[in-house]
Coordinates of C-alpha atoms and ligand atoms in Angstrom, one line a residue:
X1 CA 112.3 116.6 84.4
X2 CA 114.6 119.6 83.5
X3 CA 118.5 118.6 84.7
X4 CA 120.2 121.1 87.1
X5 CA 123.3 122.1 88.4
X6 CA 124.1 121.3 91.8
X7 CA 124.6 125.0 92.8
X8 CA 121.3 125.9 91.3
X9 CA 119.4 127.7 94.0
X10 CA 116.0 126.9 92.2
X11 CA 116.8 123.1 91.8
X12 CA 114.4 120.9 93.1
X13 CA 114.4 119.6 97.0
X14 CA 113.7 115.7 96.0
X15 CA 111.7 114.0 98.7
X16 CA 110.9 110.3 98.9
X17 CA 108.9 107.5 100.3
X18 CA 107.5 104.4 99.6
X19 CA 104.7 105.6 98.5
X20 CA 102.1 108.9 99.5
X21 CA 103.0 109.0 103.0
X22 CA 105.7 111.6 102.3
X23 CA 103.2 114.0 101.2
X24 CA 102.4 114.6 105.0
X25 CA 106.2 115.9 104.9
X26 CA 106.0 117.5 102.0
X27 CA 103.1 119.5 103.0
X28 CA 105.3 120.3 105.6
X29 CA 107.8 121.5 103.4
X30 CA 106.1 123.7 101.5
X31 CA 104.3 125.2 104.5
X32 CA 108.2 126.3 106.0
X33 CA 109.4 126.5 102.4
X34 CA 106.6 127.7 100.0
X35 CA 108.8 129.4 97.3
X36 CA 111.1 126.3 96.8
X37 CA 110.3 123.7 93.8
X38 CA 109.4 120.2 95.4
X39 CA 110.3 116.8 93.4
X40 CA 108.1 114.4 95.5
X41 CA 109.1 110.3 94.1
X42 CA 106.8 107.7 95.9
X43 CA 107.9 104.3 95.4
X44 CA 104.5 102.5 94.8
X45 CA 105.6 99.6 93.2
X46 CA 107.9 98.3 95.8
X47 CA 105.9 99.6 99.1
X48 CA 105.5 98.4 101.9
X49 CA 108.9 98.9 102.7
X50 CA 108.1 98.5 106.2
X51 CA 108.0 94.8 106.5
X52 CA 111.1 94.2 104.2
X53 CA 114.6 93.5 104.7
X54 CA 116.9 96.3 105.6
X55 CA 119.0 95.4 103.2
X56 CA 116.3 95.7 100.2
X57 CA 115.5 99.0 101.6
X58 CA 118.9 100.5 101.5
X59 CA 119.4 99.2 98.0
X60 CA 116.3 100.9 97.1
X61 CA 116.7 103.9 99.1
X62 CA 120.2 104.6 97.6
X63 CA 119.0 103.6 94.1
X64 CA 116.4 106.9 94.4
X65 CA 118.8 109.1 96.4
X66 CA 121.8 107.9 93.1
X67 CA 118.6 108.9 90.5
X68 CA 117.5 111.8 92.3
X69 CA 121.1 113.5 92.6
X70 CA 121.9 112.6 89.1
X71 CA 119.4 114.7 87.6
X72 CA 120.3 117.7 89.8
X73 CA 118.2 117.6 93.0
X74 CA 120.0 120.5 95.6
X75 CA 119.1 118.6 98.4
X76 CA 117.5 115.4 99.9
X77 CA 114.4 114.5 102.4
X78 CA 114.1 111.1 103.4
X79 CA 110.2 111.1 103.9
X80 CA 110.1 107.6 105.3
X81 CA 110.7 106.5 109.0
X82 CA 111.8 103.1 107.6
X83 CA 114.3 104.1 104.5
X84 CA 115.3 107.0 107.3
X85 CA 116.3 103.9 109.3
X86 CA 117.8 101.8 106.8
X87 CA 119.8 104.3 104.8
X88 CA 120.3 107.8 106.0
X89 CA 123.9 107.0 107.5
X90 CA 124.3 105.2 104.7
X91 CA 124.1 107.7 102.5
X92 CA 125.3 110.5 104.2
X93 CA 128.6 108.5 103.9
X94 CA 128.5 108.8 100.1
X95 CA 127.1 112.1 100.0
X96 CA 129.1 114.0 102.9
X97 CA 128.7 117.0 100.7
X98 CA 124.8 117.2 100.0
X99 CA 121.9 118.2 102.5
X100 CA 120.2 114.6 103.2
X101 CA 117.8 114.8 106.2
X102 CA 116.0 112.1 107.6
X103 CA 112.8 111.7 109.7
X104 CA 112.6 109.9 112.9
X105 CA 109.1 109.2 115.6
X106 CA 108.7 112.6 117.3
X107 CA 109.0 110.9 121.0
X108 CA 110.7 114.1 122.3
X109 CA 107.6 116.3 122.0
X110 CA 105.4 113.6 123.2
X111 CA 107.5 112.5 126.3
X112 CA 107.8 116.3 127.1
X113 CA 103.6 117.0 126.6
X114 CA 103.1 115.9 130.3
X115 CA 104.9 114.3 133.6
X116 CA 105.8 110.9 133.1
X117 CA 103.3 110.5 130.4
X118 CA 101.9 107.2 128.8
X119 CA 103.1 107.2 124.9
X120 CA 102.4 104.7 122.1
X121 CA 104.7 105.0 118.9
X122 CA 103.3 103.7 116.2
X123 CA 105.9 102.9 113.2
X124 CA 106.5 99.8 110.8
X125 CA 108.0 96.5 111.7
X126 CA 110.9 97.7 110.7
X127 CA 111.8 101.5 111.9
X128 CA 110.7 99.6 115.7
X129 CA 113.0 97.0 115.2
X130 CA 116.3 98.6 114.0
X131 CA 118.9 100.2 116.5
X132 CA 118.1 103.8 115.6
X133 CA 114.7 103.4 117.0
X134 CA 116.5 101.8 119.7
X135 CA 119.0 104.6 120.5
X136 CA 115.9 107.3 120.1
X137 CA 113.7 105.1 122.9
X138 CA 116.8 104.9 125.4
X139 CA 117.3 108.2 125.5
X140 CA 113.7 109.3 127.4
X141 CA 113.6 105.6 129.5
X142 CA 112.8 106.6 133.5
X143 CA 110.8 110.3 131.7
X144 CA 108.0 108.4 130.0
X145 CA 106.2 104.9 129.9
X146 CA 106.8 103.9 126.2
X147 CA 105.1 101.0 124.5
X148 CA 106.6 100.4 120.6
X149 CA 103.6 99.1 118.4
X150 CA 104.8 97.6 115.0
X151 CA 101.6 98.4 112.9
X152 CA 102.0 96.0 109.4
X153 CA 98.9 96.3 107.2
X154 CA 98.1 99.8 108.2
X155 CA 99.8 101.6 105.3
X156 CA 98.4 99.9 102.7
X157 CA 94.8 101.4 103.9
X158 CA 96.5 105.4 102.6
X159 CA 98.3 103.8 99.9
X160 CA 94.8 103.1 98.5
X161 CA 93.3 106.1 99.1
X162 CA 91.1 105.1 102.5
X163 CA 91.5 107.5 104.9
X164 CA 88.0 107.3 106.1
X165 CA 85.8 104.0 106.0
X166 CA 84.5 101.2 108.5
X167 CA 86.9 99.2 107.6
X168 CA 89.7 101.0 108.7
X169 CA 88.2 102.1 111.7
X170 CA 87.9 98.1 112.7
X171 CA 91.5 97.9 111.7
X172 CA 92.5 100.8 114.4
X173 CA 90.3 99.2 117.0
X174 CA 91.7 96.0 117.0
X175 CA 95.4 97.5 116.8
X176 CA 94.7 99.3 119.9
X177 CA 92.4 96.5 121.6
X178 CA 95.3 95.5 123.7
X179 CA 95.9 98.9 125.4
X180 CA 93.6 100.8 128.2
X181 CA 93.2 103.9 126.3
X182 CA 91.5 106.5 129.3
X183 CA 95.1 106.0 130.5
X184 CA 97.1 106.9 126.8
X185 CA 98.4 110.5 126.8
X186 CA 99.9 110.8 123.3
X187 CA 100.5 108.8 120.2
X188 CA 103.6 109.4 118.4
X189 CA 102.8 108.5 114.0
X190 CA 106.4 107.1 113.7
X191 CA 105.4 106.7 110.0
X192 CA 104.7 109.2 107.7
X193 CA 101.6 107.3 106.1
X194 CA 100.3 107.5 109.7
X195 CA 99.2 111.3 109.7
X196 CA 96.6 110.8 107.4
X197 CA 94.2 108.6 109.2
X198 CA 94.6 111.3 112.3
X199 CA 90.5 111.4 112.5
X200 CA 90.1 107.6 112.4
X201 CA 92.6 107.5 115.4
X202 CA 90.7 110.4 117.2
X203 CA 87.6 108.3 116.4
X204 CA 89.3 105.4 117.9
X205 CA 90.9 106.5 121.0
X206 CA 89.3 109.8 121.8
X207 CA 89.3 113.6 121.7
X208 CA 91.9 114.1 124.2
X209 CA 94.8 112.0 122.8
X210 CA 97.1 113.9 121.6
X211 CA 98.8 112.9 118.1
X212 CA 102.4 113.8 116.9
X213 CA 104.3 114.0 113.7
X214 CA 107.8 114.2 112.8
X215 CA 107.1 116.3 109.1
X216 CA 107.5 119.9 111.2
X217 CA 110.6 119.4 112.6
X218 CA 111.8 117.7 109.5
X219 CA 110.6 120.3 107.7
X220 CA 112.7 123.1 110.2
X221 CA 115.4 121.1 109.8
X222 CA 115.2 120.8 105.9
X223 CA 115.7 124.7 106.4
X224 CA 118.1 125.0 108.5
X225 CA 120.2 122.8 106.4
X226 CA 119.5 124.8 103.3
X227 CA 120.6 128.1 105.0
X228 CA 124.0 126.7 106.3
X229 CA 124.2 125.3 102.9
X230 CA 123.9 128.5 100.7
X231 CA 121.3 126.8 99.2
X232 CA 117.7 128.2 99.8
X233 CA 115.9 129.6 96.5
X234 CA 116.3 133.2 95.5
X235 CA 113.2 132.3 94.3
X236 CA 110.2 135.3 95.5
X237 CA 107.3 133.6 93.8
X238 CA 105.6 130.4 94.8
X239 CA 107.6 127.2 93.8
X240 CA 106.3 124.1 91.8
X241 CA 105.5 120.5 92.6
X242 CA 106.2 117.3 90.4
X243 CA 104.7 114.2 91.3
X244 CA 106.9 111.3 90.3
X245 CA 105.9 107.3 91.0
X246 CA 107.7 104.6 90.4
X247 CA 103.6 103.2 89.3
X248 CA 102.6 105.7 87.6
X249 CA 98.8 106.4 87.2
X250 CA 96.2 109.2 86.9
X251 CA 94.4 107.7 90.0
X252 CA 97.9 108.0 91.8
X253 CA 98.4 111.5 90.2
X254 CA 95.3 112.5 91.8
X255 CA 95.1 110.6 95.4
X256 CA 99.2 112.8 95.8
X257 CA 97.2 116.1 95.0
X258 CA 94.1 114.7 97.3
X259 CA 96.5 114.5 100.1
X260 CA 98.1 117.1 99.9
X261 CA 95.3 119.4 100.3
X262 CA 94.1 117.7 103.6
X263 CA 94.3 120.1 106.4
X264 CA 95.7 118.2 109.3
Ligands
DGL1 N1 105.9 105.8 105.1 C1 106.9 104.9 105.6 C2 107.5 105.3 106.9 O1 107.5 106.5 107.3 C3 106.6 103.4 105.6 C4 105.5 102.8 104.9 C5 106.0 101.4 104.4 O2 105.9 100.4 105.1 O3 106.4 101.4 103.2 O4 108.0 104.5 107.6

């Protein structure tokens, strides 16, 4: 990886996660943003992040963000409901002066698809347990009938590359065994792993559901904060992509480039 300056326009947007699950933001990205050069770091060899202490997952998450910024990276994207959690404030304390932008369940679109709707967000352990979760539910009590549902287990199915089996499917019914689901409206993917068993869940709860997930807005917002920044590419010409992993592996290499050409 070439070093850059800070000011360089075509320095790479780093964007992180524990593992692939960020690639549902990145392809995001690169949808709103397809001329800008992408540094996408998943953290295999320490996911799940989800059912670790916060504390671990700060010190990783700044660890990254310290490595990333080093090396020149114009801006960050915190492609992880759970690091987004632990560490964006965090961070934004040490950094006041670089674009760091976090991802959080999209409840608001969900809670606004319908009157008084029924809404499952599903996240890890940890993004439902922590206060910024917390703050985000509180603020649509009394316009929506939320249920949290901590889903440990279920990354690990991406993270190996299932997106589609039996097994999975099993999994997903017996996460959602508890719940009537003719009465479920919407079903918030408060982690970005989440997006990429979309037809499993369909398979599991029905047509109608409808599914959200936060890598659009993240992605808008990613922009936005470039433009007020000075800091969007000059670039005319379609950017590049590096795939970086803390477990590096041709197997890895390829299941990154797999997902990233799923259409959603
Ligand atoms: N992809 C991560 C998120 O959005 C979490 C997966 C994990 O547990 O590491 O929360």
């Amino acid at each position: 990886m070439k070093f850059f300056q800070l000011s360089d326009l075509r320095a790479p947007i780093a964007v992180f996660d524990s593992g692939v699950g960020g690639i549902s933001v990145l392809r995001a990205l690169i949808e709103e943003m397809p001329n800008e050069n992408y540094w996408y770091y998943g953290d295999s060899a320490n996911a799940p992040y989800g059912t670790k202490s916060l504390e671990k997952v700060r010190e990783l998450t700044v660890a990254h963000v310290d490595r990333f910024l080093m090396k020149g990276a114009k801006a960050i994207v915190v492609a992880c409901n759970t690091a987004t959690s632990a560490a964006v404030r965090h961070l934004r304390q040490k950094y006041p002066s670089v674009p760091i932008i976090g991802i959080e369940p999209a409840l608001k679109p969900a809670v606004l698809s319908k009157n008084n709707p029924n809404v499952i967000v599903m996240a890890t352990p940890m993004t439902i347990r922590e206060e910024k979760f917390h703050n985000l539910m509180g603020r649509y009590l009394g316009m929506a009938h939320i249920i949290p549902l901590p889903c440990p287990g279920l990354m690990e199915y991406i993270e190996h590359g299932d997106i589609h089996s039996l097994e999975l499917e099993q999994f997903l019914g017996r996460l959602f065994e508890p719940f009537e689901k003719k009465k479920l409206d919407a079903v918030v993917l408060g982690c970005t792993h989440y997006p990429f068993v979309s037809r499993e869940l369909k398979k599991v709860l029905g047509e109608e559901v409808m599914l959200f997930e936060g890598g659009p807005g993240t992605a808008r917002e990613t922009k936005r904060r470039l433009l007020e920044a000075g800091l969007l590419t000059d670039s005319r010409k379609k950017g590049s992509i590096y795939f970086d992993n803390s477990q590096p592996s041709a197997e890895k290499q390829r299941l990154c480039e797999r997902l990233l050409n799923i259409i959603p």
